[in-house]
């Protein structure tokens, strides 16, 4: 298994390129602000051919490079229908102006081929199996992607802005809802095996086992301590 990730752009959003091995087809997850160059460098380094872009949610820090990346490789983008409007109207998604200098660097709009994600769907792309879980709370259309254990890696969980190392995504932007966030943490995260590697939208990787013990929000939904100590993150 090959998973290459890098933080991109003004928000340091993690973009991931995932393939069965070097020299094969791959999937790109969350090509956000200024991610296109990093994507191309990763593809060249590992001799990869993209077949799809998949998006954990529609915030501009996760989708800003979708149009150029999809256009350069003639591949579709997958997103939950509740967040699809954000690709064309990013300022509405955050409830305020993002800022003209930054907006001048963005390609706003949809790629030519957009496909919609549904809860429980199993995507078979590039020789990979991605299981989609709808996880509202950060946005109405937030999703996560799970990958089963393989010969050389434990289960992998691309959590987007649902779960971070020590924290969770913010819920104060349009479409955010703390009750939904906590429900998603309980429904989507708690059943995962402790060995599951969490690759989130921001910050370092972690594991479900570590977060089950140390993350105050995950402890709250599991019946543990309260959640006020840790700041929430994401755009």
PDB file of C-alpha atoms in Angstrom:
ATOM      1  CA  UNK A   1       0.000   0.000   0.000  1.00  0.00           C
ATOM      2  CA  UNK A   2       1.249   3.489  -0.870  1.00  0.00           C
ATOM      3  CA  UNK A   3      -0.181   6.497   0.970  1.00  0.00           C
ATOM      4  CA  UNK A   4       1.558   9.820   0.311  1.00  0.00           C
ATOM      5  CA  UNK A   5       0.241  12.859   2.161  1.00  0.00           C
ATOM      6  CA  UNK A   6       1.264  16.485   2.404  1.00  0.00           C
ATOM      7  CA  UNK A   7      -0.169  19.689   3.945  1.00  0.00           C
ATOM      8  CA  UNK A   8      -1.184  22.244   1.338  1.00  0.00           C
ATOM      9  CA  UNK A   9      -1.998  25.918   1.138  1.00  0.00           C
ATOM     10  CA  UNK A  10      -2.969  28.631   3.561  1.00  0.00           C
ATOM     11  CA  UNK A  11      -4.875  26.243   5.851  1.00  0.00           C
ATOM     12  CA  UNK A  12      -2.339  23.399   5.888  1.00  0.00           C
ATOM     13  CA  UNK A  13      -4.956  20.940   4.678  1.00  0.00           C
ATOM     14  CA  UNK A  14      -3.741  17.366   4.271  1.00  0.00           C
ATOM     15  CA  UNK A  15      -4.025  16.016   0.736  1.00  0.00           C
ATOM     16  CA  UNK A  16      -3.514  12.279   0.255  1.00  0.00           C
ATOM     17  CA  UNK A  17      -2.572  10.214  -2.791  1.00  0.00           C
ATOM     18  CA  UNK A  18      -3.398   6.535  -2.316  1.00  0.00           C
ATOM     19  CA  UNK A  19      -2.448   3.548  -4.476  1.00  0.00           C
ATOM     20  CA  UNK A  20      -1.915  -0.205  -4.113  1.00  0.00           C
ATOM     21  CA  UNK A  21       1.771   0.364  -4.942  1.00  0.00           C
ATOM     22  CA  UNK A  22       4.110   2.606  -6.893  1.00  0.00           C
ATOM     23  CA  UNK A  23       3.597   2.564 -10.656  1.00  0.00           C
ATOM     24  CA  UNK A  24      -0.131   1.850 -10.419  1.00  0.00           C
ATOM     25  CA  UNK A  25      -3.436   3.727 -10.487  1.00  0.00           C
ATOM     26  CA  UNK A  26      -4.309   5.979  -7.559  1.00  0.00           C
ATOM     27  CA  UNK A  27      -7.007   8.025  -5.845  1.00  0.00           C
ATOM     28  CA  UNK A  28      -6.495  11.624  -4.704  1.00  0.00           C
ATOM     29  CA  UNK A  29      -8.217  12.705  -1.478  1.00  0.00           C
ATOM     30  CA  UNK A  30      -8.950  16.392  -0.752  1.00  0.00           C
ATOM     31  CA  UNK A  31      -6.783  18.408  -3.167  1.00  0.00           C
ATOM     32  CA  UNK A  32      -7.232  21.759  -1.440  1.00  0.00           C
ATOM     33  CA  UNK A  33      -5.715  25.227  -1.666  1.00  0.00           C
ATOM     34  CA  UNK A  34      -2.452  25.193  -3.660  1.00  0.00           C
ATOM     35  CA  UNK A  35      -2.376  21.386  -3.704  1.00  0.00           C
ATOM     36  CA  UNK A  36      -2.065  20.872  -7.471  1.00  0.00           C
ATOM     37  CA  UNK A  37       1.726  21.167  -7.592  1.00  0.00           C
ATOM     38  CA  UNK A  38       2.161  18.768  -4.683  1.00  0.00           C
ATOM     39  CA  UNK A  39      -0.195  16.304  -6.361  1.00  0.00           C
ATOM     40  CA  UNK A  40       1.779  16.412  -9.611  1.00  0.00           C
ATOM     41  CA  UNK A  41       5.085  15.976  -7.795  1.00  0.00           C
ATOM     42  CA  UNK A  42       3.712  12.967  -5.912  1.00  0.00           C
ATOM     43  CA  UNK A  43       2.364  11.400  -9.099  1.00  0.00           C
ATOM     44  CA  UNK A  44       5.711  11.789 -10.866  1.00  0.00           C
ATOM     45  CA  UNK A  45       7.726  10.530  -7.905  1.00  0.00           C
ATOM     46  CA  UNK A  46       5.711   7.328  -7.587  1.00  0.00           C
ATOM     47  CA  UNK A  47       4.747   6.931 -11.294  1.00  0.00           C
ATOM     48  CA  UNK A  48       1.026   6.996 -10.506  1.00  0.00           C
ATOM     49  CA  UNK A  49      -2.042   7.426 -12.709  1.00  0.00           C
ATOM     50  CA  UNK A  50      -5.091   9.046 -11.042  1.00  0.00           C
ATOM     51  CA  UNK A  51      -8.530   7.573 -11.636  1.00  0.00           C
ATOM     52  CA  UNK A  52     -10.595   9.765  -9.275  1.00  0.00           C
ATOM     53  CA  UNK A  53     -10.650  12.579  -6.752  1.00  0.00           C
ATOM     54  CA  UNK A  54     -12.693  11.928  -3.605  1.00  0.00           C
ATOM     55  CA  UNK A  55     -13.666  14.658  -1.153  1.00  0.00           C
ATOM     56  CA  UNK A  56     -14.393  14.438   2.563  1.00  0.00           C
ATOM     57  CA  UNK A  57     -16.409  17.687   2.413  1.00  0.00           C
ATOM     58  CA  UNK A  58     -16.867  20.856   0.401  1.00  0.00           C
ATOM     59  CA  UNK A  59     -14.916  23.560   2.265  1.00  0.00           C
ATOM     60  CA  UNK A  60     -12.580  25.482  -0.005  1.00  0.00           C
ATOM     61  CA  UNK A  61      -9.488  24.364   1.913  1.00  0.00           C
ATOM     62  CA  UNK A  62     -10.301  20.801   0.796  1.00  0.00           C
ATOM     63  CA  UNK A  63     -11.582  21.388  -2.754  1.00  0.00           C
ATOM     64  CA  UNK A  64      -9.755  24.440  -4.158  1.00  0.00           C
ATOM     65  CA  UNK A  65      -7.602  22.384  -6.545  1.00  0.00           C
ATOM     66  CA  UNK A  66     -10.289  19.956  -7.676  1.00  0.00           C
ATOM     67  CA  UNK A  67     -10.904  21.651 -11.037  1.00  0.00           C
ATOM     68  CA  UNK A  68      -7.246  21.799 -12.171  1.00  0.00           C
ATOM     69  CA  UNK A  69      -6.418  18.318 -10.848  1.00  0.00           C
ATOM     70  CA  UNK A  70      -9.476  16.662 -12.409  1.00  0.00           C
ATOM     71  CA  UNK A  71      -8.991  18.619 -15.634  1.00  0.00           C
ATOM     72  CA  UNK A  72      -5.321  17.701 -15.968  1.00  0.00           C
ATOM     73  CA  UNK A  73      -6.068  13.975 -15.676  1.00  0.00           C
ATOM     74  CA  UNK A  74      -9.659  13.764 -17.004  1.00  0.00           C
ATOM     75  CA  UNK A  75     -10.985  12.095 -13.860  1.00  0.00           C
ATOM     76  CA  UNK A  76     -14.241  12.513 -11.887  1.00  0.00           C
ATOM     77  CA  UNK A  77     -14.665  14.086  -8.473  1.00  0.00           C
ATOM     78  CA  UNK A  78     -16.825  12.416  -5.815  1.00  0.00           C
ATOM     79  CA  UNK A  79     -18.593  14.504  -3.155  1.00  0.00           C
ATOM     80  CA  UNK A  80     -21.679  14.200  -0.947  1.00  0.00           C
ATOM     81  CA  UNK A  81     -24.662  16.010  -2.522  1.00  0.00           C
ATOM     82  CA  UNK A  82     -25.216  18.201   0.557  1.00  0.00           C
ATOM     83  CA  UNK A  83     -21.786  19.808   0.058  1.00  0.00           C
ATOM     84  CA  UNK A  84     -21.703  19.945  -3.729  1.00  0.00           C
ATOM     85  CA  UNK A  85     -22.774  23.620  -3.880  1.00  0.00           C
ATOM     86  CA  UNK A  86     -19.633  24.621  -1.990  1.00  0.00           C
ATOM     87  CA  UNK A  87     -17.408  23.974  -4.999  1.00  0.00           C
ATOM     88  CA  UNK A  88     -19.140  26.774  -6.907  1.00  0.00           C
ATOM     89  CA  UNK A  89     -19.963  29.064  -3.964  1.00  0.00           C
ATOM     90  CA  UNK A  90     -17.187  28.732  -1.364  1.00  0.00           C
ATOM     91  CA  UNK A  91     -17.939  32.000   0.432  1.00  0.00           C
ATOM     92  CA  UNK A  92     -21.525  30.917   1.139  1.00  0.00           C
ATOM     93  CA  UNK A  93     -20.107  27.760   2.683  1.00  0.00           C
ATOM     94  CA  UNK A  94     -18.130  29.677   5.309  1.00  0.00           C
ATOM     95  CA  UNK A  95     -20.608  32.520   5.830  1.00  0.00           C
ATOM     96  CA  UNK A  96     -18.130  35.298   5.084  1.00  0.00           C
ATOM     97  CA  UNK A  97     -15.679  36.563   2.483  1.00  0.00           C
ATOM     98  CA  UNK A  98     -12.589  34.408   2.179  1.00  0.00           C
ATOM     99  CA  UNK A  99     -10.589  37.445   1.041  1.00  0.00           C
ATOM    100  CA  UNK A 100      -9.963  38.823  -2.435  1.00  0.00           C
ATOM    101  CA  UNK A 101      -6.189  38.168  -2.603  1.00  0.00           C
ATOM    102  CA  UNK A 102      -6.726  34.531  -1.716  1.00  0.00           C
ATOM    103  CA  UNK A 103      -9.783  34.178  -3.923  1.00  0.00           C
ATOM    104  CA  UNK A 104      -7.695  35.381  -6.850  1.00  0.00           C
ATOM    105  CA  UNK A 105      -5.618  32.196  -6.560  1.00  0.00           C
ATOM    106  CA  UNK A 106      -8.612  29.825  -6.643  1.00  0.00           C
ATOM    107  CA  UNK A 107     -10.384  28.091  -9.496  1.00  0.00           C
ATOM    108  CA  UNK A 108     -13.985  28.132  -8.286  1.00  0.00           C
ATOM    109  CA  UNK A 109     -16.487  25.755  -9.847  1.00  0.00           C
ATOM    110  CA  UNK A 110     -17.114  22.107 -10.596  1.00  0.00           C
ATOM    111  CA  UNK A 111     -15.004  19.774 -12.713  1.00  0.00           C
ATOM    112  CA  UNK A 112     -16.640  18.294 -15.798  1.00  0.00           C
ATOM    113  CA  UNK A 113     -17.565  15.025 -14.088  1.00  0.00           C
ATOM    114  CA  UNK A 114     -19.036  15.147 -10.555  1.00  0.00           C
ATOM    115  CA  UNK A 115     -20.390  12.024  -8.863  1.00  0.00           C
ATOM    116  CA  UNK A 116     -22.253  11.890  -5.573  1.00  0.00           C
ATOM    117  CA  UNK A 117     -21.335   9.902  -2.483  1.00  0.00           C
ATOM    118  CA  UNK A 118     -23.871   8.064  -0.334  1.00  0.00           C
ATOM    119  CA  UNK A 119     -23.637   6.650   3.173  1.00  0.00           C
ATOM    120  CA  UNK A 120     -22.418   3.074   3.195  1.00  0.00           C
ATOM    121  CA  UNK A 121     -21.270   3.098  -0.425  1.00  0.00           C
ATOM    122  CA  UNK A 122     -18.254   0.985  -1.331  1.00  0.00           C
ATOM    123  CA  UNK A 123     -16.090   2.596  -3.980  1.00  0.00           C
ATOM    124  CA  UNK A 124     -13.782   0.294  -5.911  1.00  0.00           C
ATOM    125  CA  UNK A 125     -11.233   2.628  -7.452  1.00  0.00           C
ATOM    126  CA  UNK A 126      -7.628   2.019  -8.543  1.00  0.00           C
ATOM    127  CA  UNK A 127      -7.634  -1.451  -7.022  1.00  0.00           C
ATOM    128  CA  UNK A 128      -8.671   0.028  -3.664  1.00  0.00           C
ATOM    129  CA  UNK A 129     -11.859  -0.373  -1.633  1.00  0.00           C
ATOM    130  CA  UNK A 130     -13.105   2.780   0.091  1.00  0.00           C
ATOM    131  CA  UNK A 131     -16.115   2.581   2.396  1.00  0.00           C
ATOM    132  CA  UNK A 132     -18.053   5.841   2.665  1.00  0.00           C
ATOM    133  CA  UNK A 133     -19.634   6.941   5.944  1.00  0.00           C
ATOM    134  CA  UNK A 134     -21.786  10.066   6.033  1.00  0.00           C
ATOM    135  CA  UNK A 135     -20.578  12.026   9.071  1.00  0.00           C
ATOM    136  CA  UNK A 136     -22.342  15.413   9.377  1.00  0.00           C
ATOM    137  CA  UNK A 137     -21.368  17.894  12.046  1.00  0.00           C
ATOM    138  CA  UNK A 138     -18.540  19.888  10.487  1.00  0.00           C
ATOM    139  CA  UNK A 139     -20.701  20.287   7.368  1.00  0.00           C
ATOM    140  CA  UNK A 140     -23.982  18.666   6.334  1.00  0.00           C
ATOM    141  CA  UNK A 141     -22.230  16.614   3.660  1.00  0.00           C
ATOM    142  CA  UNK A 142     -19.085  15.556   5.495  1.00  0.00           C
ATOM    143  CA  UNK A 143     -18.000  11.968   4.875  1.00  0.00           C
ATOM    144  CA  UNK A 144     -15.159   9.698   5.887  1.00  0.00           C
ATOM    145  CA  UNK A 145     -13.408   6.979   3.915  1.00  0.00           C
ATOM    146  CA  UNK A 146     -12.382   3.673   5.455  1.00  0.00           C
ATOM    147  CA  UNK A 147      -9.962   1.133   3.999  1.00  0.00           C
ATOM    148  CA  UNK A 148      -9.743  -2.448   5.299  1.00  0.00           C
ATOM    149  CA  UNK A 149      -6.602  -3.993   6.705  1.00  0.00           C
ATOM    150  CA  UNK A 150      -4.140  -5.071   4.009  1.00  0.00           C
ATOM    151  CA  UNK A 151      -1.121  -7.347   4.085  1.00  0.00           C
ATOM    152  CA  UNK A 152       1.284  -4.557   4.961  1.00  0.00           C
ATOM    153  CA  UNK A 153      -0.905  -1.974   6.731  1.00  0.00           C
ATOM    154  CA  UNK A 154      -3.597  -1.871   9.455  1.00  0.00           C
ATOM    155  CA  UNK A 155      -7.054  -0.443   8.668  1.00  0.00           C
ATOM    156  CA  UNK A 156      -6.910   3.181   7.524  1.00  0.00           C
ATOM    157  CA  UNK A 157      -9.522   5.860   8.221  1.00  0.00           C
ATOM    158  CA  UNK A 158      -9.518   9.142   6.280  1.00  0.00           C
ATOM    159  CA  UNK A 159     -11.466  11.254   8.753  1.00  0.00           C
ATOM    160  CA  UNK A 160     -11.578  14.629   6.986  1.00  0.00           C
ATOM    161  CA  UNK A 161     -12.502  17.270   9.567  1.00  0.00           C
ATOM    162  CA  UNK A 162     -14.514  14.895  11.748  1.00  0.00           C
ATOM    163  CA  UNK A 163     -11.678  13.649  13.969  1.00  0.00           C
ATOM    164  CA  UNK A 164      -8.194  15.068  14.576  1.00  0.00           C
ATOM    165  CA  UNK A 165      -5.378  14.035  16.870  1.00  0.00           C
ATOM    166  CA  UNK A 166      -6.670  15.342  20.200  1.00  0.00           C
ATOM    167  CA  UNK A 167      -9.589  17.296  18.781  1.00  0.00           C
ATOM    168  CA  UNK A 168     -12.412  17.522  16.221  1.00  0.00           C
ATOM    169  CA  UNK A 169     -13.535  19.855  13.442  1.00  0.00           C
ATOM    170  CA  UNK A 170     -15.219  23.148  14.194  1.00  0.00           C
ATOM    171  CA  UNK A 171     -19.007  23.379  14.119  1.00  0.00           C
ATOM    172  CA  UNK A 172     -19.566  27.157  14.024  1.00  0.00           C
ATOM    173  CA  UNK A 173     -19.653  27.593  10.224  1.00  0.00           C
ATOM    174  CA  UNK A 174     -22.829  27.237   8.087  1.00  0.00           C
ATOM    175  CA  UNK A 175     -24.024  23.646   8.208  1.00  0.00           C
ATOM    176  CA  UNK A 176     -22.075  22.871  11.360  1.00  0.00           C
ATOM    177  CA  UNK A 177     -23.865  21.290  14.298  1.00  0.00           C
ATOM    178  CA  UNK A 178     -22.287  20.065  17.528  1.00  0.00           C
ATOM    179  CA  UNK A 179     -25.018  17.527  18.269  1.00  0.00           C
ATOM    180  CA  UNK A 180     -24.569  16.047  14.796  1.00  0.00           C
ATOM    181  CA  UNK A 181     -20.796  16.050  15.261  1.00  0.00           C
ATOM    182  CA  UNK A 182     -21.029  14.089  18.504  1.00  0.00           C
ATOM    183  CA  UNK A 183     -23.499  11.670  16.944  1.00  0.00           C
ATOM    184  CA  UNK A 184     -21.144  11.127  13.997  1.00  0.00           C
ATOM    185  CA  UNK A 185     -18.205  10.515  16.322  1.00  0.00           C
ATOM    186  CA  UNK A 186     -20.248   7.891  18.171  1.00  0.00           C
ATOM    187  CA  UNK A 187     -21.640   6.205  15.071  1.00  0.00           C
ATOM    188  CA  UNK A 188     -18.611   6.347  12.779  1.00  0.00           C
ATOM    189  CA  UNK A 189     -15.518   6.417  14.998  1.00  0.00           C
ATOM    190  CA  UNK A 190     -16.288   4.455  18.156  1.00  0.00           C
ATOM    191  CA  UNK A 191     -16.923   1.104  16.375  1.00  0.00           C
ATOM    192  CA  UNK A 192     -13.510   1.194  14.648  1.00  0.00           C
ATOM    193  CA  UNK A 193     -10.715  -1.080  15.823  1.00  0.00           C
ATOM    194  CA  UNK A 194      -8.080   0.511  18.057  1.00  0.00           C
ATOM    195  CA  UNK A 195      -5.375  -0.317  15.492  1.00  0.00           C
ATOM    196  CA  UNK A 196      -7.054   1.831  12.829  1.00  0.00           C
ATOM    197  CA  UNK A 197      -4.735   4.571  11.556  1.00  0.00           C
ATOM    198  CA  UNK A 198      -6.477   7.953  11.409  1.00  0.00           C
ATOM    199  CA  UNK A 199      -5.380  10.259   8.581  1.00  0.00           C
ATOM    200  CA  UNK A 200      -7.225  13.510   9.140  1.00  0.00           C
ATOM    201  CA  UNK A 201      -7.801  16.715   7.221  1.00  0.00           C
ATOM    202  CA  UNK A 202      -5.385  18.700   9.402  1.00  0.00           C
ATOM    203  CA  UNK A 203      -2.501  17.803  11.664  1.00  0.00           C
ATOM    204  CA  UNK A 204      -0.604  14.577  12.355  1.00  0.00           C
ATOM    205  CA  UNK A 205      -1.798  11.014  12.023  1.00  0.00           C
ATOM    206  CA  UNK A 206      -3.054   9.138  15.041  1.00  0.00           C
ATOM    207  CA  UNK A 207      -4.926   5.926  15.845  1.00  0.00           C
ATOM    208  CA  UNK A 208      -8.424   5.221  17.056  1.00  0.00           C
ATOM    209  CA  UNK A 209      -6.963   3.547  20.142  1.00  0.00           C
ATOM    210  CA  UNK A 210      -4.991   6.644  21.064  1.00  0.00           C
ATOM    211  CA  UNK A 211      -7.966   8.935  20.475  1.00  0.00           C
ATOM    212  CA  UNK A 212     -10.288   6.669  22.442  1.00  0.00           C
ATOM    213  CA  UNK A 213      -8.072   7.256  25.487  1.00  0.00           C
ATOM    214  CA  UNK A 214      -6.907  10.860  25.007  1.00  0.00           C
ATOM    215  CA  UNK A 215      -9.394  12.750  22.813  1.00  0.00           C
ATOM    216  CA  UNK A 216     -11.881  14.546  25.108  1.00  0.00           C
ATOM    217  CA  UNK A 217     -14.637  14.575  22.478  1.00  0.00           C
ATOM    218  CA  UNK A 218     -14.365  10.865  21.744  1.00  0.00           C
ATOM    219  CA  UNK A 219     -14.245  10.188  25.482  1.00  0.00           C
ATOM    220  CA  UNK A 220     -17.388  12.283  25.905  1.00  0.00           C
ATOM    221  CA  UNK A 221     -19.424  10.270  23.418  1.00  0.00           C
ATOM    222  CA  UNK A 222     -18.088   7.050  24.922  1.00  0.00           C
ATOM    223  CA  UNK A 223     -19.333   8.167  28.329  1.00  0.00           C
ATOM    224  CA  UNK A 224     -16.034   9.518  29.607  1.00  0.00           C
ATOM    225  CA  UNK A 225     -14.891  13.012  30.522  1.00  0.00           C
ATOM    226  CA  UNK A 226     -16.227  16.309  29.158  1.00  0.00           C
ATOM    227  CA  UNK A 227     -15.072  18.030  25.989  1.00  0.00           C
ATOM    228  CA  UNK A 228     -14.288  21.623  26.920  1.00  0.00           C
ATOM    229  CA  UNK A 229     -10.513  21.421  27.221  1.00  0.00           C
ATOM    230  CA  UNK A 230      -9.471  20.866  23.596  1.00  0.00           C
ATOM    231  CA  UNK A 231      -9.860  23.523  20.876  1.00  0.00           C
ATOM    232  CA  UNK A 232     -11.601  22.556  17.672  1.00  0.00           C
ATOM    233  CA  UNK A 233      -9.879  22.978  14.328  1.00  0.00           C
ATOM    234  CA  UNK A 234     -10.410  23.171  10.571  1.00  0.00           C
ATOM    235  CA  UNK A 235     -11.510  26.058   8.389  1.00  0.00           C
TER     236      UNK A 235
END
